[in-house]
Amino acid sequence: MFKKVAPVFLVLILITLFFTYYYNNKVKEQKLNNILDQMRLTLKSQLKTHQMDDLQIALMLSKNKGLIDALENDDEDLGYKIISDISKTIQKNTGKKIRTQVITSDLNIFARSWDDIYAGMPIGDYRTDLKYFYTHNTPRTSIEVGRRLGIKATVPVYKDNQLIGYVESISFFKSITDFFSSIGVDLYVLLDVKYTDTAVLMMQNLTINNYIVANRNYNYTHIQTLRKLNFKTLKFKGIAHRNKKYIFYQNMYDGDNKIIGGFVFVLPQRYLNYFRNPEDNISFLINITRSSLHNIVKEQKHEHNQEGRELFFDESYEKYDKYSKDELIQMMLNRKIVKKIDGKIK
């Protein structure tokens, strides 16, 4: 009797195992796609926040009468003093280091907040994005390739309806990289190598396949893993898995909506287990950690090397995974870690 029913049971077991395996893979695939979506949405939000911050600074400077008079009178020394003093005041009172520059209408450097060496240098060959203002008179904020890749907020300056120059605020992905690092995700900002002739200050930067690494505060730990990837496949699928790491990809666009590179996110495989369902996904972690994880790190005095960083995240995820979302929010509020984040996010 057993011999007769054994094949039936074996078939049922195999079918059950197959569907279990299939279901688990589908759940995992759905989870990975969900995390990829959250990575992209969070990156978009971060970029928008920094663009708006840069735009506010550029707009403020464009209304500075002393700076406009200096630009109109071609007084480079006064222009440098004004924007340098403003930058130092902002850094002193907010801790935020800003980089601003003023460009003449014929695309020469007029003044930069961080040095007074290159006044008068032509930059038209590197800043093709400024052609936008040939047909527009409104501010422009976007990722652009110049001598370095960066987020640039540019405001045209007019006097008696005559264009006399541009005021810019520039940032270079450092704080965005730090933010993703604070949640256990390593970000790599990659520029297509075909822009090397323009991005002359990045010619000595690290390269990965056909990309130049634009952010300087990247984590070197994953470089060899990234170099072994097929980027055509990664760009098509958006997700890859190698060396117990999940790699996510998002195209990078300039102000003309042209693909100029990509953003790559690396998430250690072991952290995936903490994203059990959509309500526990990375978007929640991002919401509660932006103003808190760095403070927790400081409170617990962890070292900033890779081993200490991974140990911190392992311990933190295990510790806080036991709590519900409401309990975690209450903990944050009770510890007075949640802070107001200024800046308009669209």
Short mmCIF file of C-alpha atoms in Angstrom, two decimals:
data_model
loop_
_atom_site.label_atom_id
_atom_site.label_comp_id
_atom_site.label_asym_id
_atom_site.label_seq_id
_atom_site.Cartn_x
_atom_site.Cartn_y
_atom_site.Cartn_z
CA MET A 1 0.00 0.00 0.00
CA PHE A 2 2.78 2.43 0.93
CA LYS A 3 4.59 1.72 -2.32
CA LYS A 4 1.45 2.68 -4.23
CA VAL A 5 0.85 6.01 -2.49
CA ALA A 6 4.51 6.98 -2.04
CA PRO A 7 4.87 8.34 -5.61
CA VAL A 8 1.73 10.43 -5.11
CA PHE A 9 3.09 11.91 -1.87
CA LEU A 10 6.45 12.52 -3.55
CA VAL A 11 4.79 14.39 -6.40
CA LEU A 12 2.74 16.45 -3.92
CA ILE A 13 5.86 17.29 -1.90
CA LEU A 14 7.73 18.34 -5.04
CA ILE A 15 4.81 20.49 -6.18
CA THR A 16 4.59 22.08 -2.74
CA LEU A 17 8.33 22.77 -2.70
CA PHE A 18 8.16 24.24 -6.19
CA PHE A 19 5.31 26.60 -5.37
CA THR A 20 6.91 27.53 -2.05
CA TYR A 21 10.16 28.35 -3.83
CA TYR A 22 8.29 30.24 -6.55
CA TYR A 23 6.25 32.20 -4.00
CA ASN A 24 9.29 33.10 -1.90
CA ASN A 25 11.13 34.31 -4.99
CA LYS A 26 8.15 36.43 -6.02
CA VAL A 27 7.90 37.95 -2.54
CA LYS A 28 11.62 38.68 -2.56
CA GLU A 29 11.43 40.18 -6.05
CA GLN A 30 8.52 42.37 -4.99
CA LYS A 31 10.44 43.50 -1.92
CA LEU A 32 13.51 44.39 -3.98
CA ASN A 33 11.42 46.34 -6.47
CA ASN A 34 9.78 48.16 -3.58
CA ILE A 35 13.16 49.07 -2.10
CA LEU A 36 14.37 50.24 -5.52
CA ASP A 37 11.31 52.49 -5.80
CA GLN A 38 11.98 53.91 -2.34
CA MET A 39 15.66 54.49 -3.17
CA ARG A 40 14.66 56.42 -6.27
CA LEU A 41 11.96 58.43 -4.51
CA THR A 42 14.30 59.30 -1.66
CA LEU A 43 17.06 60.32 -4.07
CA LYS A 44 14.58 62.52 -5.93
CA SER A 45 13.50 64.12 -2.66
CA GLN A 46 17.10 64.69 -1.57
CA LEU A 47 18.04 66.22 -4.90
CA LYS A 48 15.00 68.48 -4.86
CA THR A 49 15.77 69.63 -1.32
CA HIS A 50 19.35 70.54 -2.21
CA GLN A 51 18.27 72.20 -5.43
CA MET A 52 15.80 74.37 -3.53
CA ASP A 53 18.41 75.23 -0.89
CA ASP A 54 20.89 76.23 -3.58
CA LEU A 55 18.25 78.21 -5.43
CA GLN A 56 17.33 80.17 -2.29
CA ILE A 57 20.96 81.16 -1.81
CA ALA A 58 21.40 82.15 -5.46
CA LEU A 59 18.18 84.19 -5.43
CA MET A 60 19.26 85.95 -2.24
CA LEU A 61 22.63 86.91 -3.72
CA SER A 62 21.05 88.04 -6.99
CA LYS A 63 19.15 90.69 -5.00
CA ASN A 64 22.26 91.99 -3.23
CA LYS A 65 22.63 95.57 -4.48
CA GLY A 66 26.32 95.80 -3.57
CA LEU A 67 27.08 92.62 -5.54
CA ILE A 68 25.09 93.78 -8.55
CA ASP A 69 26.84 97.17 -8.53
CA ALA A 70 30.22 95.43 -8.32
CA LEU A 71 29.29 93.21 -11.27
CA GLU A 72 28.06 96.17 -13.31
CA ASN A 73 31.24 98.14 -12.55
CA ASP A 74 33.50 95.11 -13.14
CA ASP A 75 34.89 95.36 -9.60
CA GLU A 76 36.04 91.76 -9.10
CA ASP A 77 37.73 92.38 -5.74
CA LEU A 78 34.56 93.84 -4.24
CA GLY A 79 32.47 91.03 -5.71
CA TYR A 80 34.73 88.43 -4.11
CA LYS A 81 34.64 90.21 -0.74
CA ILE A 82 30.84 90.37 -0.73
CA ILE A 83 30.12 86.72 -1.56
CA SER A 84 33.04 85.47 0.53
CA ASP A 85 31.80 87.39 3.59
CA ILE A 86 28.23 86.14 3.09
CA SER A 87 29.45 82.54 2.76
CA LYS A 88 31.56 82.80 5.91
CA THR A 89 28.63 84.32 7.83
CA ILE A 90 26.31 81.51 6.76
CA GLN A 91 28.87 78.86 7.71
CA LYS A 92 29.56 80.49 11.07
CA ASN A 93 25.90 80.70 12.06
CA THR A 94 24.51 77.53 10.47
CA GLY A 95 27.51 75.24 10.07
CA LYS A 96 26.63 74.91 6.39
CA LYS A 97 29.43 75.45 3.92
CA ILE A 98 28.17 76.98 0.68
CA ARG A 99 29.88 77.55 -2.65
CA THR A 100 28.72 80.47 -4.75
CA GLN A 101 30.03 82.17 -7.82
CA VAL A 102 29.19 85.07 -10.11
CA ILE A 103 29.63 84.79 -13.89
CA THR A 104 29.71 87.68 -16.33
CA SER A 105 27.30 87.88 -19.27
CA ASP A 106 30.12 86.87 -21.64
CA LEU A 107 30.72 83.74 -19.50
CA ASN A 108 33.85 84.67 -17.58
CA ILE A 109 34.30 84.03 -13.86
CA PHE A 110 33.67 87.28 -11.99
CA ALA A 111 33.98 86.06 -8.40
CA ARG A 112 33.86 82.83 -6.40
CA SER A 113 33.27 82.49 -2.68
CA TRP A 114 36.03 79.97 -2.09
CA ASP A 115 38.97 81.75 -3.81
CA ASP A 116 39.91 84.83 -5.81
CA ILE A 117 42.40 83.20 -8.15
CA TYR A 118 40.45 82.58 -11.33
CA ALA A 119 38.62 85.88 -11.83
CA GLY A 120 38.39 86.62 -15.54
CA MET A 121 38.80 83.01 -16.65
CA PRO A 122 36.45 82.06 -19.52
CA ILE A 123 34.23 79.04 -18.81
CA GLY A 124 31.89 79.06 -21.81
CA ASP A 125 33.45 75.88 -23.23
CA TYR A 126 32.65 74.00 -20.00
CA ARG A 127 29.22 75.44 -19.30
CA THR A 128 27.05 74.65 -22.30
CA ASP A 129 24.08 74.55 -19.92
CA LEU A 130 24.19 78.34 -19.78
CA LYS A 131 22.88 78.42 -23.36
CA TYR A 132 19.52 77.87 -21.69
CA PHE A 133 19.50 81.58 -20.85
CA TYR A 134 19.71 82.55 -24.50
CA THR A 135 15.99 81.82 -24.66
CA HIS A 136 14.91 81.95 -21.01
CA ASN A 137 15.11 84.59 -18.29
CA THR A 138 14.03 82.43 -15.35
CA PRO A 139 16.31 80.62 -12.83
CA ARG A 140 17.49 77.10 -13.60
CA THR A 141 18.35 74.39 -11.07
CA SER A 142 19.68 71.04 -12.23
CA ILE A 143 22.55 68.56 -12.27
CA GLU A 144 25.07 69.81 -14.80
CA VAL A 145 28.48 68.90 -16.16
CA GLY A 146 30.96 71.70 -15.77
CA ARG A 147 34.59 71.33 -14.86
CA ARG A 148 33.05 69.13 -12.15
CA LEU A 149 29.70 67.42 -12.00
CA GLY A 150 27.41 69.15 -9.53
CA ILE A 151 24.02 70.55 -8.63
CA LYS A 152 23.89 74.10 -9.91
CA ALA A 153 21.27 76.74 -9.19
CA THR A 154 21.75 79.61 -11.65
CA VAL A 155 19.92 82.94 -11.51
CA PRO A 156 20.29 85.44 -14.38
CA VAL A 157 20.89 89.05 -13.27
CA TYR A 158 19.37 91.95 -15.23
CA LYS A 159 19.91 95.67 -14.98
CA ASP A 160 17.51 97.86 -16.96
CA ASN A 161 16.36 94.74 -18.84
CA GLN A 162 19.95 94.03 -19.86
CA LEU A 163 21.62 90.73 -18.86
CA ILE A 164 24.78 91.54 -16.92
CA GLY A 165 25.64 88.12 -15.51
CA TYR A 166 24.65 85.12 -13.45
CA VAL A 167 24.70 84.19 -9.76
CA GLU A 168 25.15 80.52 -8.85
CA SER A 169 25.10 78.27 -5.83
CA ILE A 170 26.79 74.90 -6.30
CA SER A 171 26.90 71.62 -4.35
CA PHE A 172 28.68 68.33 -5.05
CA PHE A 173 26.65 65.41 -3.60
CA LYS A 174 28.60 65.21 -0.33
CA SER A 175 25.64 65.67 2.01
CA ILE A 176 23.45 63.38 -0.11
CA THR A 177 26.12 60.67 0.06
CA ASP A 178 26.40 61.19 3.82
CA PHE A 179 22.64 60.94 4.19
CA PHE A 180 22.39 57.58 2.43
CA SER A 181 25.41 56.37 4.40
CA SER A 182 23.52 57.21 7.61
CA ILE A 183 20.91 54.57 6.75
CA GLY A 184 23.40 51.88 5.73
CA VAL A 185 23.28 52.52 1.98
CA ASP A 186 26.39 53.47 0.01
CA LEU A 187 25.84 55.88 -2.89
CA TYR A 188 28.03 56.24 -5.97
CA VAL A 189 27.45 59.16 -8.34
CA LEU A 190 28.70 58.06 -11.75
CA LEU A 191 29.32 60.32 -14.75
CA ASP A 192 29.66 58.86 -18.25
CA VAL A 193 33.32 58.98 -19.33
CA LYS A 194 32.38 60.70 -22.59
CA TYR A 195 32.11 63.92 -20.56
CA THR A 196 35.74 63.75 -19.41
CA ASP A 197 36.84 66.47 -21.84
CA THR A 198 34.40 68.85 -20.16
CA ALA A 199 34.79 67.68 -16.55
CA VAL A 200 38.52 68.41 -16.57
CA LEU A 201 38.77 68.62 -12.76
CA MET A 202 37.55 65.00 -12.55
CA MET A 203 40.09 63.48 -14.93
CA GLN A 204 42.02 61.95 -12.02
CA ASN A 205 38.89 60.60 -10.30
CA LEU A 206 38.35 56.89 -9.80
CA THR A 207 36.67 55.12 -12.74
CA ILE A 208 34.29 52.15 -12.75
CA ASN A 209 33.85 50.60 -16.19
CA ASN A 210 32.78 53.52 -18.40
CA TYR A 211 31.97 55.88 -15.55
CA ILE A 212 33.83 58.46 -13.46
CA VAL A 213 33.01 58.48 -9.73
CA ALA A 214 31.87 62.06 -9.10
CA ASN A 215 31.28 62.06 -5.33
CA ARG A 216 34.49 62.14 -3.34
CA ASN A 217 33.19 60.70 -0.07
CA TYR A 218 32.18 57.31 -1.49
CA ASN A 219 32.82 54.03 0.34
CA TYR A 220 35.76 52.25 -1.30
CA THR A 221 34.68 48.86 0.09
CA HIS A 222 32.33 48.05 -2.81
CA ILE A 223 34.46 49.26 -5.73
CA GLN A 224 35.73 45.83 -6.77
CA THR A 225 32.18 44.47 -6.65
CA LEU A 226 30.93 47.28 -8.89
CA ARG A 227 33.77 46.80 -11.35
CA LYS A 228 32.70 43.19 -11.92
CA LEU A 229 29.13 44.17 -12.77
CA ASN A 230 27.63 44.26 -16.25
CA PHE A 231 26.32 47.82 -16.22
CA LYS A 232 24.16 47.32 -19.32
CA THR A 233 22.26 44.59 -17.47
CA LEU A 234 22.16 46.64 -14.27
CA LYS A 235 20.74 49.67 -16.12
CA PHE A 236 18.11 47.49 -17.79
CA LYS A 237 16.99 45.55 -14.70
CA GLY A 238 17.70 48.21 -12.08
CA ILE A 239 18.79 45.58 -9.54
CA ALA A 240 21.77 43.22 -9.24
CA HIS A 241 23.04 40.84 -6.57
CA ARG A 242 26.71 40.07 -6.06
CA ASN A 243 29.00 39.27 -3.12
CA LYS A 244 26.09 39.34 -0.65
CA LYS A 245 25.16 42.87 -1.70
CA TYR A 246 22.19 44.27 -3.56
CA ILE A 247 22.99 46.95 -6.08
CA PHE A 248 20.30 49.37 -7.31
CA TYR A 249 20.53 51.75 -10.26
CA GLN A 250 18.90 55.03 -11.28
CA ASN A 251 19.66 57.08 -14.39
CA MET A 252 21.06 60.59 -13.87
CA TYR A 253 19.63 63.38 -16.02
CA ASP A 254 20.90 66.89 -16.67
CA GLY A 255 18.74 69.99 -17.03
CA ASP A 256 17.94 69.09 -20.65
CA ASN A 257 16.64 65.69 -19.53
CA LYS A 258 19.63 63.96 -21.13
CA ILE A 259 21.11 60.87 -19.47
CA ILE A 260 24.66 61.75 -18.39
CA GLY A 261 25.36 58.92 -15.94
CA GLY A 262 23.74 57.12 -13.06
CA PHE A 263 23.29 56.76 -9.31
CA VAL A 264 24.25 53.40 -7.82
CA PHE A 265 23.11 52.30 -4.35
CA VAL A 266 24.71 49.37 -2.52
CA LEU A 267 22.79 47.65 0.29
CA PRO A 268 24.33 44.72 2.21
CA GLN A 269 22.19 41.60 1.87
CA ARG A 270 21.76 41.14 5.60
CA TYR A 271 19.90 44.44 5.91
CA LEU A 272 17.22 43.20 3.52
CA ASN A 273 15.66 41.05 6.25
CA TYR A 274 14.57 44.14 8.15
CA PHE A 275 12.25 45.22 5.35
CA ARG A 276 9.51 42.65 5.92
CA ASN A 277 6.56 44.41 4.33
CA PRO A 278 5.71 47.72 2.66
CA GLU A 279 5.11 49.44 6.00
CA ASP A 280 8.60 48.48 7.17
CA ASN A 281 10.40 49.44 4.00
CA ILE A 282 13.31 51.77 3.61
CA SER A 283 11.11 54.85 3.29
CA PHE A 284 10.18 54.49 6.95
CA LEU A 285 13.79 54.10 7.97
CA ILE A 286 14.67 57.18 5.98
CA ASN A 287 11.92 59.24 7.59
CA ILE A 288 13.08 58.50 11.13
CA THR A 289 16.82 58.45 10.56
CA ARG A 290 17.68 61.59 8.68
CA SER A 291 18.02 63.65 11.84
CA SER A 292 18.61 60.82 14.25
CA LEU A 293 21.05 58.13 13.19
CA HIS A 294 24.03 60.48 13.11
CA ASN A 295 23.13 61.65 16.61
CA ILE A 296 22.80 58.07 17.83
CA VAL A 297 26.19 57.27 16.35
CA LYS A 298 27.71 60.20 18.21
CA GLU A 299 25.99 59.24 21.46
CA GLN A 300 27.22 55.67 21.29
CA LYS A 301 30.72 56.81 20.14
CA HIS A 302 31.18 54.33 17.32
CA GLU A 303 34.30 54.58 15.20
CA HIS A 304 33.86 55.78 11.63
CA ASN A 305 35.69 52.90 9.98
CA GLN A 306 33.85 50.35 7.83
CA GLU A 307 33.90 47.55 10.43
CA GLY A 308 32.54 49.82 13.17
CA ARG A 309 29.93 51.23 10.79
CA GLU A 310 28.60 47.79 9.82
CA LEU A 311 28.59 46.66 13.45
CA PHE A 312 26.61 49.76 14.39
CA PHE A 313 23.95 49.12 11.75
CA ASP A 314 23.69 45.42 12.64
CA GLU A 315 23.16 46.28 16.31
CA SER A 316 20.79 49.15 15.55
CA TYR A 317 18.60 47.18 13.17
CA GLU A 318 18.40 44.24 15.60
CA LYS A 319 17.59 46.56 18.49
CA TYR A 320 14.97 48.73 16.81
CA ASP A 321 13.42 45.96 14.70
CA LYS A 322 11.60 44.77 17.83
CA TYR A 323 9.50 47.93 18.00
CA SER A 324 6.46 48.99 16.01
CA LYS A 325 6.51 52.14 13.90
CA ASP A 326 4.48 54.06 16.51
CA GLU A 327 6.80 52.93 19.30
CA LEU A 328 9.85 54.04 17.31
CA ILE A 329 8.32 57.45 16.60
CA GLN A 330 7.58 57.89 20.29
CA MET A 331 11.14 56.92 21.15
CA MET A 332 12.45 59.52 18.73
CA LEU A 333 10.16 62.18 20.16
CA ASN A 334 11.05 61.33 23.75
CA ARG A 335 14.76 61.54 22.91
CA LYS A 336 14.14 64.87 21.19
CA ILE A 337 15.91 63.62 18.09
CA VAL A 338 13.31 64.58 15.55
CA LYS A 339 14.12 68.06 14.26
CA LYS A 340 12.56 70.42 11.76
CA ILE A 341 14.11 70.14 8.30
CA ASP A 342 13.98 73.42 6.40
CA GLY A 343 13.68 73.57 2.64
CA LYS A 344 10.88 73.06 0.19
CA ILE A 345 10.45 69.55 -1.20
CA LYS A 346 8.30 69.09 -4.28
#
